[in-house]
Short mmCIF file of C-alpha atoms in Angstrom, two decimals:
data_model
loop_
_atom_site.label_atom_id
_atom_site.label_comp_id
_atom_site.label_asym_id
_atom_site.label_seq_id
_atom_site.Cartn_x
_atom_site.Cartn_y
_atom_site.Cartn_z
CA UNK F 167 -9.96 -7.81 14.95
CA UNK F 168 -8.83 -5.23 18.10
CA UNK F 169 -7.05 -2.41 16.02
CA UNK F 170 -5.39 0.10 18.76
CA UNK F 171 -3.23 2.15 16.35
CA UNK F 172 -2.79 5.96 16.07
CA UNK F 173 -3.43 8.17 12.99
CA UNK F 174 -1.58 7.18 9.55
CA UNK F 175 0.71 10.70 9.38
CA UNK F 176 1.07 11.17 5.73
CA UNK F 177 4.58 12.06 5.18
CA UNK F 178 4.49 14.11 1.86
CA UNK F 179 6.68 16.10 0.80
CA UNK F 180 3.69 18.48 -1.08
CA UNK F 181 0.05 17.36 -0.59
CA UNK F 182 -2.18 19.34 -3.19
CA UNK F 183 -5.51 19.98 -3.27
CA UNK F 184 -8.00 16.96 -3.98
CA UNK F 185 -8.82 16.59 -7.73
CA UNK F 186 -12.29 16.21 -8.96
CA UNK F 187 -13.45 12.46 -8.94
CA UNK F 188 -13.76 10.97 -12.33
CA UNK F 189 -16.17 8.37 -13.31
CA UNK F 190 -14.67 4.68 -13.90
CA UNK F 191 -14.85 2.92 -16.67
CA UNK F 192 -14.33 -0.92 -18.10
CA UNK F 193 -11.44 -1.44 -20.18
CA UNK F 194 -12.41 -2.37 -23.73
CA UNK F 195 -13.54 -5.84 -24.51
CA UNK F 196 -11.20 -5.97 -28.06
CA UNK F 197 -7.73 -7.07 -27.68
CA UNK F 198 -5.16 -3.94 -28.86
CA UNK F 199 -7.43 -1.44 -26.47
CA UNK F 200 -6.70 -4.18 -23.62
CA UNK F 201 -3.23 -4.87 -24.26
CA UNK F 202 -2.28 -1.42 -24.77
CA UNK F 203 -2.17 1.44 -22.11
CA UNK F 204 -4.05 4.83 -22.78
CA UNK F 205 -2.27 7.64 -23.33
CA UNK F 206 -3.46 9.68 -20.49
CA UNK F 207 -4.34 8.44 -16.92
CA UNK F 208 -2.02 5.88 -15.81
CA UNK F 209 1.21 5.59 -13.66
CA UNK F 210 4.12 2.98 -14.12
CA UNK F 211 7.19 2.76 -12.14
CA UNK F 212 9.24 -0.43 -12.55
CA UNK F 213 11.37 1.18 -9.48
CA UNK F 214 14.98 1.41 -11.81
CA UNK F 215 16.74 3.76 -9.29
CA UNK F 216 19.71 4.10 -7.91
CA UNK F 217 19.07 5.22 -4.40
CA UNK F 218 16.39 7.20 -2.40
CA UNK F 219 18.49 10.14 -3.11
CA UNK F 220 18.17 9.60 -7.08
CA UNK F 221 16.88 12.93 -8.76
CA UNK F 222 14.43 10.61 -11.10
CA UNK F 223 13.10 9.00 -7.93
CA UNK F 224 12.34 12.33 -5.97
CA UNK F 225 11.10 13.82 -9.46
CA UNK F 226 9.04 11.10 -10.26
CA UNK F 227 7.02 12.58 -6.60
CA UNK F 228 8.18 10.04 -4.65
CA UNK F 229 9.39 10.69 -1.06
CA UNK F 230 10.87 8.86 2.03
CA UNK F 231 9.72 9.37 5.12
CA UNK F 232 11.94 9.99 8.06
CA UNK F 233 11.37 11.32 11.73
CA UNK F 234 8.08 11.45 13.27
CA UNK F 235 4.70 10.00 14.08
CA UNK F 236 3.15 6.73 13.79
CA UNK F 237 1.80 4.23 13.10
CA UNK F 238 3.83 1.63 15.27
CA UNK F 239 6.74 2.93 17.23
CA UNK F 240 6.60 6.57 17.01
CA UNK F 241 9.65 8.38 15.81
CA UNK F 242 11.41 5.81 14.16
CA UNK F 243 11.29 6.10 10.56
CA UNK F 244 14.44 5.89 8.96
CA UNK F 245 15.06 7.18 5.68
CA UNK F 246 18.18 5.00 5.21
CA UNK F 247 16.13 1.56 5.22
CA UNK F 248 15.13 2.11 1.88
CA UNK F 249 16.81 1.11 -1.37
CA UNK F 250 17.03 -0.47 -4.43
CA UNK F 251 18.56 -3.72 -4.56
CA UNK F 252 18.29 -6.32 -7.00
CA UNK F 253 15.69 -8.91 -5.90
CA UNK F 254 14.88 -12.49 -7.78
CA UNK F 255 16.80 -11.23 -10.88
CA UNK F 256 14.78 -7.43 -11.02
CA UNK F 257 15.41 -4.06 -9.66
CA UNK F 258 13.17 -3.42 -6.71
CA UNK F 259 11.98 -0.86 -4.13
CA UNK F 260 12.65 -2.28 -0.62
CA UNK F 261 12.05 -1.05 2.70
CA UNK F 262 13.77 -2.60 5.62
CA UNK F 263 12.56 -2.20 9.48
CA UNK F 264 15.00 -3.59 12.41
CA UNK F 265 14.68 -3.87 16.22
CA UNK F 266 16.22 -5.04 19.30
CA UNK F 267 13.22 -4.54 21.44
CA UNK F 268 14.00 -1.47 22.53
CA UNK F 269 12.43 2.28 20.93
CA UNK F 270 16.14 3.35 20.45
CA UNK F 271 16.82 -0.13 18.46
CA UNK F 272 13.82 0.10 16.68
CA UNK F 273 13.97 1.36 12.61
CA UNK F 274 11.02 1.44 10.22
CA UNK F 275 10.56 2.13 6.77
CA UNK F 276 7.76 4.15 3.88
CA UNK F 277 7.81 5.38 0.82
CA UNK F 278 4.83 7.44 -0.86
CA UNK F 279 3.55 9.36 -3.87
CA UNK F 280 3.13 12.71 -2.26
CA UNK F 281 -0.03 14.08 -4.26
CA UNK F 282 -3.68 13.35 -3.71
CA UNK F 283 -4.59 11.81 -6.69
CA UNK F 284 -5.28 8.58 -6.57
CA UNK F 285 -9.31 7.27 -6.65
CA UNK F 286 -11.33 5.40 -8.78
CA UNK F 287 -9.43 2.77 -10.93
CA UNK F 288 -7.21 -0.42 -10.60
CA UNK F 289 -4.32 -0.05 -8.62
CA UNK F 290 -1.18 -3.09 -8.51
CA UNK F 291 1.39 -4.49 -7.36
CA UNK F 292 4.02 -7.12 -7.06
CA UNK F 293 4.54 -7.52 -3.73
CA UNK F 294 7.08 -9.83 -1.51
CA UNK F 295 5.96 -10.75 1.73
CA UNK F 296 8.37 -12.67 3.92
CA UNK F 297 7.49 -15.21 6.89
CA UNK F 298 11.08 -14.54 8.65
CA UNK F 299 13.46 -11.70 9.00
CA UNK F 300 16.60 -12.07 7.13
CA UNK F 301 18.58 -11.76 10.22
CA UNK F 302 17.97 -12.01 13.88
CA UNK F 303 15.04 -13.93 15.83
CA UNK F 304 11.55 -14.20 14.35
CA UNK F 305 8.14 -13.26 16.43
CA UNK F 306 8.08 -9.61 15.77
CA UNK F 307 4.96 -8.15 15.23
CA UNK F 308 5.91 -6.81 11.96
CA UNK F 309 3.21 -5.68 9.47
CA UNK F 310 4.01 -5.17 5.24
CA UNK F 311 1.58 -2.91 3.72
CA UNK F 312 0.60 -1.36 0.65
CA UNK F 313 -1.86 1.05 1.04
CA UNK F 314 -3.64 4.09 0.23
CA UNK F 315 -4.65 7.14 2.39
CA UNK F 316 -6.24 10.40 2.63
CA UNK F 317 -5.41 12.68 5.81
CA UNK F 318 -7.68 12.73 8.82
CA UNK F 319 -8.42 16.07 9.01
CA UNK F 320 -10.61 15.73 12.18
CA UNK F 321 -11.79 12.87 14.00
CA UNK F 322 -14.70 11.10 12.48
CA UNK F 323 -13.55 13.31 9.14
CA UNK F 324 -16.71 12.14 6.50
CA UNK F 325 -14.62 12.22 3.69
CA UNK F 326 -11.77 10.17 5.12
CA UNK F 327 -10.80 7.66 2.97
CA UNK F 328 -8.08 4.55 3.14
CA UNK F 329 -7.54 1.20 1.21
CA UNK F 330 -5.83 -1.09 3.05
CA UNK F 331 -4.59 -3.26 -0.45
CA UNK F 332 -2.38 -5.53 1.96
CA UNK F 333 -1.21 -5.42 5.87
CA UNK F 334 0.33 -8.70 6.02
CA UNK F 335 1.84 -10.07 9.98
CA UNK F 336 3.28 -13.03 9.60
CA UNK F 337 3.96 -13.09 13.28
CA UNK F 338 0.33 -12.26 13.70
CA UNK F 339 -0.98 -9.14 16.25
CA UNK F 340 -4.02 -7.39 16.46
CA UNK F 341 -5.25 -10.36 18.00
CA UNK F 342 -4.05 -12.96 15.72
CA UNK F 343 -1.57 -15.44 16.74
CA UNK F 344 -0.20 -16.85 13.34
CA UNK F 345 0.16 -15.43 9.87
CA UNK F 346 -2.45 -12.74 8.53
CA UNK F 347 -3.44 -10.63 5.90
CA UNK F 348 -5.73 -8.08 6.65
CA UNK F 349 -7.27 -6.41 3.35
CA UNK F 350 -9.31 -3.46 5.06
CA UNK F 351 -11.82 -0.55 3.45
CA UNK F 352 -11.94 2.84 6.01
CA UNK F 353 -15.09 4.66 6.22
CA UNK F 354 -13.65 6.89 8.96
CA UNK F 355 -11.98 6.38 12.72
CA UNK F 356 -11.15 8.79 15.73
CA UNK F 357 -7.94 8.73 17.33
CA UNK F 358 -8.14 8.32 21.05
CA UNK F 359 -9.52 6.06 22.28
CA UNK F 360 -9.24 4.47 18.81
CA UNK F 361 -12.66 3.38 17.10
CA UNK F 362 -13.39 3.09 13.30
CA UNK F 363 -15.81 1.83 10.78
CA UNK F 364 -14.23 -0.51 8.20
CA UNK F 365 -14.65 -3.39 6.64
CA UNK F 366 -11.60 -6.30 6.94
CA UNK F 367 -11.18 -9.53 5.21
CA UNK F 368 -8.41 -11.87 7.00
CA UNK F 369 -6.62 -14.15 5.45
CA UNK F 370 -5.57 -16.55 7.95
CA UNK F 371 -2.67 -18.35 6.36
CA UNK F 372 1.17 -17.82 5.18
CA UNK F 373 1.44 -15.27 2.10
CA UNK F 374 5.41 -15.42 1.85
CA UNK F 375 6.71 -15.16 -1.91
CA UNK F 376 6.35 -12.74 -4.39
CA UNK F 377 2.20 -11.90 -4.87
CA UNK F 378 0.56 -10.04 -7.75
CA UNK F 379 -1.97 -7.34 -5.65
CA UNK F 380 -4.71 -6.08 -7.66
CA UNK F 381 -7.63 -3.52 -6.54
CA UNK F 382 -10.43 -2.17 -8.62
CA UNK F 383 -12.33 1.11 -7.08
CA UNK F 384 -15.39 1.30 -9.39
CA UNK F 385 -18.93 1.09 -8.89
CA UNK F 386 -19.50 1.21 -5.46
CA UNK F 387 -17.38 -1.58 -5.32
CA UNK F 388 -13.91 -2.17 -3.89
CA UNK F 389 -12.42 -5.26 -5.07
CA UNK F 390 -9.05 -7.32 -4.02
CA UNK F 391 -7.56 -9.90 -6.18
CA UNK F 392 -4.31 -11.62 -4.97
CA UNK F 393 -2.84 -13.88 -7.71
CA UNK F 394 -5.70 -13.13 -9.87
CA UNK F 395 -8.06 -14.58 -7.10
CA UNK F 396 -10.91 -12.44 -5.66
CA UNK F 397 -9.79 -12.02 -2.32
CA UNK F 398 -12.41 -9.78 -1.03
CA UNK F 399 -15.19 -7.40 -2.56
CA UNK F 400 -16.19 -4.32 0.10
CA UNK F 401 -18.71 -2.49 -0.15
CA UNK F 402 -20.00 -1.45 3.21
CA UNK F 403 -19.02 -2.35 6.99
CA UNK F 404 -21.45 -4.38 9.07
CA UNK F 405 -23.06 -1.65 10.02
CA UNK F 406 -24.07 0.18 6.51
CA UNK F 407 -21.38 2.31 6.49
CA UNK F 408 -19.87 2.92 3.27
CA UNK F 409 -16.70 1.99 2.62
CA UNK F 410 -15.88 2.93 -0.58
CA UNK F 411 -13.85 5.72 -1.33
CA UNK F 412 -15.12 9.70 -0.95
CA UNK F 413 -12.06 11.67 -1.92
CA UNK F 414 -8.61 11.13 -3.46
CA UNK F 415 -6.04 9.54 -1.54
CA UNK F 416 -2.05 8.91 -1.87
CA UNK F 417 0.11 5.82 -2.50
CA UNK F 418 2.16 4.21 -0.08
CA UNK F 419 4.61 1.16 1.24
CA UNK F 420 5.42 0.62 4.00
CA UNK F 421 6.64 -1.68 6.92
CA UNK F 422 6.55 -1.18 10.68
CA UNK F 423 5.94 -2.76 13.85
CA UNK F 424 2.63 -3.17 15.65
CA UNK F 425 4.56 -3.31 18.90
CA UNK F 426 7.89 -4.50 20.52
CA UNK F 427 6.10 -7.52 22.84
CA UNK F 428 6.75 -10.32 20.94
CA UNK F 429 10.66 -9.52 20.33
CA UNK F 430 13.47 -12.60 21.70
CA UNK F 431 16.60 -10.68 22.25
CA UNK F 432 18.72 -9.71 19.86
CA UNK F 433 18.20 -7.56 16.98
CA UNK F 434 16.47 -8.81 13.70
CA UNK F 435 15.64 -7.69 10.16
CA UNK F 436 13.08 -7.20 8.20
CA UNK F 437 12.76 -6.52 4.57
CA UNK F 438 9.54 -5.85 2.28
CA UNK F 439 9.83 -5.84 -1.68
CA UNK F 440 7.85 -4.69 -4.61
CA UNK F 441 9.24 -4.89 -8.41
CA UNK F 442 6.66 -2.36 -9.92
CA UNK F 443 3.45 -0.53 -9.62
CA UNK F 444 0.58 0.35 -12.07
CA UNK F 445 -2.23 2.20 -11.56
CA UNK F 446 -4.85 2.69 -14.31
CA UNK F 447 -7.40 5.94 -13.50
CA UNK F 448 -11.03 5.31 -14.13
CA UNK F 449 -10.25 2.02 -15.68
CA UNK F 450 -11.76 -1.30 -14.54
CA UNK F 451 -8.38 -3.83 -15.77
CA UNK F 452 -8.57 -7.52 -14.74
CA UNK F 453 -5.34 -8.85 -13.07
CA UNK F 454 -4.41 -10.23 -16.72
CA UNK F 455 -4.73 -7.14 -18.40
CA UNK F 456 -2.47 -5.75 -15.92
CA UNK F 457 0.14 -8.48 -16.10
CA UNK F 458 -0.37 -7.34 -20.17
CA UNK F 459 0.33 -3.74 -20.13
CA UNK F 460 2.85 -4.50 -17.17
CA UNK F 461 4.77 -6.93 -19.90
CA UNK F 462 4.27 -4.66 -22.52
CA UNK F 463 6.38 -1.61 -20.67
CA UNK F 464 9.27 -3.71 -20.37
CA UNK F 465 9.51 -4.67 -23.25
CA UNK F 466 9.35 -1.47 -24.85
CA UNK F 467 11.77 -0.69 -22.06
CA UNK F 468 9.65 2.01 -20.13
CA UNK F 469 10.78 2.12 -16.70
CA UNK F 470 8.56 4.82 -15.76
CA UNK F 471 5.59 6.51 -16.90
CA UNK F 472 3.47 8.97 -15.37
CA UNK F 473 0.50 10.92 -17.07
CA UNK F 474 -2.27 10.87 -14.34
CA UNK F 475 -3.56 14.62 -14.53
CA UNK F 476 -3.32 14.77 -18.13
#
């Protein structure tokens, strides 16, 4: 895979300092421990909002990004192509990008926790990908990601770290001419001219629908479920580098163009959605013990919970 992209610029509104790693641990083997989330450690958000400009979404330390940087087209991030909608019958974060080919046209979309908190652990998602834009001419090299990110305080920074959970292309790029998902581990990169050591896993084949994302940092280990199916299990890059993890990172959608080469005329539409996200610190949870505790905060009718540092 021939990556030429610029440094992820996290967007946050507040980055703090790192926070001590913690040591994880497997979720207990008896039912109620499963089923039932600990009271410290964990963040739910079943994204209930009204708007990007809701007071309980900015409090709950999410922010939108706007203005500049990359990666994609720089300078196009919008902070109006993201809302709320109703999706499949539940409330949902979406992003939207657009573009008519052109810089000017172009629009793209993120949303992140702004801290640096987020390391070892299980980390989900439900995610919907989408094959074709909901308006306009397909081919755009569009890419829907969920991901997680440390800054790159230097080039070839030893600490860097990044989890690529999902960059889906259903247009392809990078190389690829039909539908994609990469699932990548960072060890570190430079910028110009762009080199990095990772380890990718494609997955060469339409992901369009709504997809339950699941990642487990523990052990040495990072692995990927999709749908409850192992989808990948890094560990190092080809050449021994380590891929897993060094330092706490931050949590982040978002959607954005590779490049404007493949666009038809026109503008089109694009729109990324995700119902929820868990994340479960130091804890080793199997996708169904996620789907449990996921089920068992709306029924209780918890739309967001967040005790992480505690």
């Amino acid at each position: 895979m021939t990556r030429s992209r610029k440094t992820r610029i996290v967007a946050a509104a507040v980055v703090l300092a790192a926070l001590a790693a913690g040591t994880a641990t497997t979720a207990s083997a008896r039912p109620d421990a499963v089923a039932k989330a600990p009271a410290c450690g964990a963040l739910f958000d079943d994204f209930n909002y009204s708007s990007r400009t809701d007071p309980n979404f900015t409090g709950h330390d999410w922010s939108v990004r706007s203005g500049a940087g990359g990666p994609g087209i720089p300078n196009t991030w919008t902070a109006a192509n993201v809302s709320f909608p109703t999706v499949d019958g539940q409330k949902s974060l979406q992003l939207k990008a657009a573009t008519n080919g052109t810089t000017g046209g172009t629009t793209q979309a993120q949303v992140q926790q702004n801290k640096l908190r987020f390391f070892e652990g299980t980390y989900a998602t439900r995610f919907k990908f989408s094959d074709t834009p909901t308006t306009g001419n397909d081919g755009d090299h569009i890419n829907q990601t969920f991901y997680t990110i440390s800054p790159l305080d230097r080039d070839w920074e030893p600490t860097y770290s990044e989890l690529d959970i999902s960059e889906y292309l259903p247009n392809g790029g990078w190389g690829e001419t039909g539908p994609v998902n990469f699932i990548t581990s960072w060890n570190t990169y430079q910028v110009d001219p762009f080199d990095g050591w990772r380890k990718s896993t494609a997955r060469n084949f339409s992901h369009a629908g709504w997809r339950t994302l699941v990642t487990v940092v523990a052990g040495g280990h990072v692995k990927y479920y999709i749908d409850g199916a192992l989808a990948a299990d890094h560990t190092t890059d080809d050449a021994g580098h380590n891929v897993y993890p060094r330092r706490p990172m931050t949590l982040n959608y978002n959607l954005w163009f590779i490049d404007l080469a493949a666009h038809s005329g026109g503008t089109s539409n694009y729109v990324q959605s995700a119902d929820w996200v868990y994340y479960a610190k130091n804890e080793t949870l199997t996708p169904a013990q996620i789907t449990t505790r996921v089920n068992n905060f709306r029924s209780a009718g918890t739309v967001h919970q967040d005790n992480i540092s505690c």
